[in-house]
PDB file of C-alpha atoms in Angstrom:
ATOM      1  CA  MET A  10     -37.232  -7.567  -0.325  1.00 51.00           C
ATOM      2  CA  THR A  11     -40.339  -5.537  -0.642  1.00 56.00           C
ATOM      3  CA  ALA A  12     -41.263  -1.668  -0.316  1.00 62.00           C
ATOM      4  CA  SER A  13     -43.427  -1.973   3.506  1.00 61.00           C
ATOM      5  CA  SER A  14     -40.316  -3.858   4.576  1.00 68.00           C
ATOM      6  CA  SER A  15     -37.542  -1.403   3.781  1.00 79.00           C
ATOM      7  CA  ARG A  16     -39.182   1.171   4.690  1.00 87.00           C
ATOM      8  CA  SER A  17     -39.745  -0.357   8.397  1.00 92.00           C
ATOM      9  CA  ASP A  18     -35.491  -0.730   8.226  1.00 96.00           C
ATOM     10  CA  MET A  19     -34.803   3.305   7.277  1.00 96.00           C
ATOM     11  CA  THR A  20     -37.582   3.934  10.411  1.00 95.00           C
ATOM     12  CA  ARG A  21     -35.618   1.987  13.111  1.00 96.00           C
ATOM     13  CA  ALA A  22     -32.359   2.578  11.282  1.00 97.00           C
ATOM     14  CA  GLN A  23     -33.295   6.368  11.519  1.00 96.00           C
ATOM     15  CA  GLY A  24     -34.486   5.666  15.986  1.00 95.00           C
ATOM     16  CA  LEU A  25     -31.456   4.470  16.457  1.00 95.00           C
ATOM     17  CA  LEU A  26     -29.451   7.907  15.508  1.00 95.00           C
ATOM     18  CA  GLY A  27     -31.371  10.261  16.906  1.00 90.00           C
ATOM     19  CA  ARG A  28     -31.267   8.257  20.429  1.00 89.00           C
ATOM     20  CA  GLY A  29     -27.825  10.331  19.229  1.00 75.00           C
ATOM     21  CA  SER A  30     -25.435   7.794  21.006  1.00 89.00           C
ATOM     22  CA  PHE A  31     -24.524   6.999  16.864  1.00 96.00           C
ATOM     23  CA  THR A  32     -22.946   8.271  13.669  1.00 96.00           C
ATOM     24  CA  CYS A  33     -24.018   5.784  11.605  1.00 97.00           C
ATOM     25  CA  VAL A  34     -26.413   2.846  11.485  1.00 97.00           C
ATOM     26  CA  LEU A  35     -27.875   0.222   9.044  1.00 97.00           C
ATOM     27  CA  CYS A  36     -30.666  -2.024   9.246  1.00 97.00           C
ATOM     28  CA  LYS A  37     -32.279  -4.497   6.933  1.00 97.00           C
ATOM     29  CA  GLY A  38     -34.798  -6.852   8.578  1.00 95.00           C
ATOM     30  CA  ASP A  39     -33.383  -8.255  11.720  1.00 94.00           C
ATOM     31  CA  VAL A  40     -29.743  -7.276  12.089  1.00 96.00           C
ATOM     32  CA  THR A  41     -28.882  -4.042  12.632  1.00 96.00           C
ATOM     33  CA  LEU A  42     -25.172  -2.003  12.365  1.00 96.00           C
ATOM     34  CA  THR A  43     -24.166   0.698  14.667  1.00 96.00           C
ATOM     35  CA  SER A  44     -21.383   3.055  14.806  1.00 96.00           C
ATOM     36  CA  SER A  45     -19.938   5.927  17.153  1.00 95.00           C
ATOM     37  CA  ALA A  46     -16.754   6.400  15.187  1.00 94.00           C
ATOM     38  CA  ARG A  47     -17.010  10.187  13.288  1.00 91.00           C
ATOM     39  CA  GLY A  48     -16.324  10.965   9.729  1.00 91.00           C
ATOM     40  CA  VAL A  49     -16.234   7.784   6.920  1.00 95.00           C
ATOM     41  CA  ALA A  50     -14.505   5.759   9.804  1.00 94.00           C
ATOM     42  CA  PRO A  51     -17.697   3.117   9.689  1.00 96.00           C
ATOM     43  CA  LEU A  52     -17.965   3.075   6.353  1.00 97.00           C
ATOM     44  CA  LEU A  53     -14.348   1.906   4.712  1.00 97.00           C
ATOM     45  CA  ALA A  54     -15.116  -0.712   7.914  1.00 96.00           C
ATOM     46  CA  TRP A  55     -18.433  -2.009   6.700  1.00 97.00           C
ATOM     47  CA  LEU A  56     -16.914  -1.927   3.245  1.00 96.00           C
ATOM     48  CA  ALA A  57     -13.276  -3.378   4.404  1.00 95.00           C
ATOM     49  CA  SER A  58     -15.285  -5.976   6.958  1.00 95.00           C
ATOM     50  CA  LYS A  59     -16.692  -8.375   2.872  1.00 93.00           C
ATOM     51  CA  LYS A  60     -20.381  -7.687   4.682  1.00 93.00           C
ATOM     52  CA  ASP A  61     -22.854  -8.177   1.526  1.00 96.00           C
ATOM     53  CA  LEU A  62     -25.014  -5.015   2.380  1.00 97.00           C
ATOM     54  CA  ALA A  63     -26.579  -4.254  -0.428  1.00 96.00           C
ATOM     55  CA  GLY A  64     -30.019  -3.408   0.699  1.00 95.00           C
ATOM     56  CA  PHE A  65     -28.764  -1.620   3.652  1.00 97.00           C
ATOM     57  CA  SER A  66     -31.181   1.193   4.993  1.00 97.00           C
ATOM     58  CA  ALA A  67     -28.612   3.938   6.617  1.00 98.00           C
ATOM     59  CA  ALA A  68     -29.209   6.608   8.139  1.00 98.00           C
ATOM     60  CA  ASP A  69     -26.015   8.941   8.848  1.00 97.00           C
ATOM     61  CA  LYS A  70     -25.184  12.108  11.050  1.00 96.00           C
ATOM     62  CA  VAL A  71     -23.049  14.008   8.816  1.00 96.00           C
ATOM     63  CA  VAL A  72     -23.653  12.278   4.249  1.00 97.00           C
ATOM     64  CA  GLY A  73     -20.758  14.228   1.328  1.00 97.00           C
ATOM     65  CA  ARG A  74     -20.261  12.939  -2.256  1.00 97.00           C
ATOM     66  CA  ALA A  75     -17.374  11.238  -0.436  1.00 97.00           C
ATOM     67  CA  ALA A  76     -19.186   9.258   1.996  1.00 98.00           C
ATOM     68  CA  ALA A  77     -22.376   8.676  -0.760  1.00 98.00           C
ATOM     69  CA  PHE A  78     -19.465   7.281  -2.495  1.00 98.00           C
ATOM     70  CA  LEU A  79     -19.170   5.101   0.080  1.00 98.00           C
ATOM     71  CA  TYR A  80     -22.809   3.825   0.670  1.00 98.00           C
ATOM     72  CA  VAL A  81     -22.391   2.844  -3.821  1.00 98.00           C
ATOM     73  CA  LEU A  82     -19.817   1.062  -2.978  1.00 98.00           C
ATOM     74  CA  MET A  83     -21.620  -0.614   0.050  1.00 97.00           C
ATOM     75  CA  GLY A  84     -24.874  -1.487  -2.024  1.00 97.00           C
ATOM     76  CA  VAL A  85     -26.861  -0.042  -0.146  1.00 97.00           C
ATOM     77  CA  GLY A  86     -30.492   0.663  -0.902  1.00 97.00           C
ATOM     78  CA  ALA A  87     -31.247   3.937   0.869  1.00 97.00           C
ATOM     79  CA  VAL A  88     -29.208   6.692   2.894  1.00 98.00           C
ATOM     80  CA  PHE A  89     -31.522   9.064   5.171  1.00 98.00           C
ATOM     81  CA  ALA A  90     -28.512  11.814   7.026  1.00 97.00           C
ATOM     82  CA  ASP A  91     -29.372  14.378   9.687  1.00 96.00           C
ATOM     83  CA  THR A  92     -26.958  16.430   6.647  1.00 96.00           C
ATOM     84  CA  MET A  93     -27.006  15.354   3.306  1.00 98.00           C
ATOM     85  CA  SER A  94     -24.842  17.917   1.177  1.00 97.00           C
ATOM     86  CA  GLU A  95     -26.586  17.933  -2.657  1.00 97.00           C
ATOM     87  CA  GLY A  96     -23.397  16.603  -3.984  1.00 97.00           C
ATOM     88  CA  ALA A  97     -23.920  13.612  -1.999  1.00 98.00           C
ATOM     89  CA  GLN A  98     -27.842  13.406  -3.337  1.00 98.00           C
ATOM     90  CA  ASP A  99     -26.862  13.496  -6.639  1.00 97.00           C
ATOM     91  CA  VAL A 100     -24.705  10.734  -6.512  1.00 98.00           C
ATOM     92  CA  LEU A 101     -26.885   8.814  -4.476  1.00 98.00           C
ATOM     93  CA  LEU A 102     -29.160   9.103  -7.196  1.00 98.00           C
ATOM     94  CA  ALA A 103     -26.948   8.555  -9.576  1.00 97.00           C
ATOM     95  CA  HIS A 104     -26.879   5.024  -8.247  1.00 97.00           C
ATOM     96  CA  GLY A 105     -30.013   4.511  -7.419  1.00 97.00           C
ATOM     97  CA  ILE A 106     -30.198   4.963  -4.215  1.00 97.00           C
ATOM     98  CA  GLU A 107     -33.349   6.937  -1.960  1.00 96.00           C
ATOM     99  CA  THR A 108     -31.880   9.975  -0.021  1.00 97.00           C
ATOM    100  CA  SER A 109     -33.918  11.637   3.073  1.00 97.00           C
ATOM    101  CA  MET A 110     -32.415  14.392   4.641  1.00 97.00           C
ATOM    102  CA  ALA A 111     -33.146  16.648   7.531  1.00 96.00           C
ATOM    103  CA  THR A 112     -31.090  19.200   6.268  1.00 97.00           C
ATOM    104  CA  LEU A 113     -30.019  19.728   2.607  1.00 97.00           C
ATOM    105  CA  ALA A 114     -26.475  21.513   2.111  1.00 96.00           C
ATOM    106  CA  ASP A 115     -24.797  23.832  -0.533  1.00 94.00           C
ATOM    107  CA  HIS A 116     -21.599  21.539   1.109  1.00 92.00           C
ATOM    108  CA  ILE A 117     -19.717  20.008   4.272  1.00 94.00           C
ATOM    109  CA  VAL A 118     -17.670  21.929   5.722  1.00 91.00           C
ATOM    110  CA  ASN A 119     -14.542  20.646   7.914  1.00 88.00           C
ATOM    111  CA  ARG A 120     -14.825  20.015  11.195  1.00 87.00           C
ATOM    112  CA  ALA A 121     -13.464  23.392  12.568  1.00 89.00           C
ATOM    113  CA  GLY A 122     -15.475  25.370  10.879  1.00 89.00           C
ATOM    114  CA  THR A 123     -12.789  26.883   8.413  1.00 91.00           C
ATOM    115  CA  GLY A 124     -13.067  26.065   5.442  1.00 89.00           C
ATOM    116  CA  PRO A 125     -14.604  21.984   3.761  1.00 89.00           C
ATOM    117  CA  CYS A 126     -14.475  18.819   4.629  1.00 93.00           C
ATOM    118  CA  PRO A 127     -10.875  17.356   3.558  1.00 93.00           C
ATOM    119  CA  MET A 128     -13.075  13.376   2.699  1.00 95.00           C
ATOM    120  CA  GLU A 129     -15.247  16.364   0.302  1.00 93.00           C
ATOM    121  CA  ASP A 130     -11.898  17.616  -0.729  1.00 93.00           C
ATOM    122  CA  ALA A 131     -11.293  14.494  -1.952  1.00 95.00           C
ATOM    123  CA  VAL A 132     -13.319  13.393  -3.721  1.00 96.00           C
ATOM    124  CA  HIS A 133     -13.502  16.780  -5.775  1.00 94.00           C
ATOM    125  CA  GLY A 134     -14.161  16.210  -9.665  1.00 94.00           C
ATOM    126  CA  ILE A 135     -14.111  12.362  -9.348  1.00 96.00           C
ATOM    127  CA  ASP A 136     -17.100  10.601 -10.795  1.00 96.00           C
ATOM    128  CA  ASP A 137     -16.118   6.302  -9.954  1.00 97.00           C
ATOM    129  CA  PRO A 138     -17.036   5.325  -6.644  1.00 98.00           C
ATOM    130  CA  GLU A 139     -13.883   2.532  -6.695  1.00 97.00           C
ATOM    131  CA  GLN A 140     -12.066   6.494  -8.151  1.00 98.00           C
ATOM    132  CA  ALA A 141     -12.766   7.754  -4.424  1.00 98.00           C
ATOM    133  CA  LEU A 142     -12.531   5.085  -1.801  1.00 97.00           C
ATOM    134  CA  GLU A 143      -8.775   5.203  -3.878  1.00 97.00           C
ATOM    135  CA  ALA A 144      -9.086   9.144  -3.169  1.00 97.00           C
ATOM    136  CA  ILE A 145     -10.366   8.866   0.857  1.00 97.00           C
ATOM    137  CA  LYS A 146      -7.791   6.442   1.094  1.00 95.00           C
ATOM    138  CA  VAL A 147      -5.003   8.638   0.247  1.00 95.00           C
ATOM    139  CA  ARG A 148      -6.237  11.436   2.204  1.00 95.00           C
ATOM    140  CA  LEU A 149      -6.630   9.531   4.611  1.00 93.00           C
ATOM    141  CA  ALA A 150      -2.956   8.807   4.927  1.00 93.00           C
ATOM    142  CA  GLU A 151      -2.355  12.381   4.499  1.00 91.00           C
ATOM    143  CA  LEU A 152      -3.477  13.476   7.161  1.00 88.00           C
ATOM    144  CA  ARG A 153      -2.602  10.938   9.903  1.00 85.00           C
ATOM    145  CA  GLY A 154       0.821  11.880   8.470  1.00 81.00           C
ATOM    146  CA  ALA A 155       0.431  15.283   9.850  1.00 68.00           C
ATOM    147  CA  ARG A 156      -1.007  14.571  12.989  1.00 62.00           C
ATOM    148  CA  ASN A 157       2.119  12.260  13.786  1.00 57.00           C
ATOM    149  CA  CYS A 158       4.523  15.074  12.568  1.00 52.00           C
ATOM    150  CA  SER A 159       2.737  17.960  15.137  1.00 47.00           C
TER     151      SER A 159
END
C-alpha cells in the first residue's frame, strides 16, 4: 500500500465518520466496514470475525487504551479519533500505528461522566494487547452481569 492510498483510505474513513451515523469506520482500498455500535463492541466483533484487517485505516468517535489495544490486535495501520486519550496514543505509537485526533484527552470518562471509562479501568497497568483483550472480555461480562441483576 502506498502512502497516497493510505491517506485516501483515512480521508474516506474520516468523511464517513463525520457524517454522524457511524461510531467507527475502517477503510482499505475498495473495502469499507462501518458500525453504529457503541464502545469497543464493533472492534470486538471485527476481531471475532477473523477478517484480515491489516493495513486498514480506522476512524472512531472515541479511542482510549482499551480500543487502542484492540486496534493493535486488528493490525490497522492508522487510527483517527474525534477524541483519543494520551494512553491510547502511546499504545498505538508503540506498535507503529499512525495516530491523529481532533482532541487529545488525559483519559476517557464513562458515559455518565462520573468516573473513568470501565474499559479504560479494565486495561489499567496492562501493556500486552492479548492480556488487554482478556481483561476487556472479563469487564464486559461483569458489566453484563450487573445489568442483568438490576
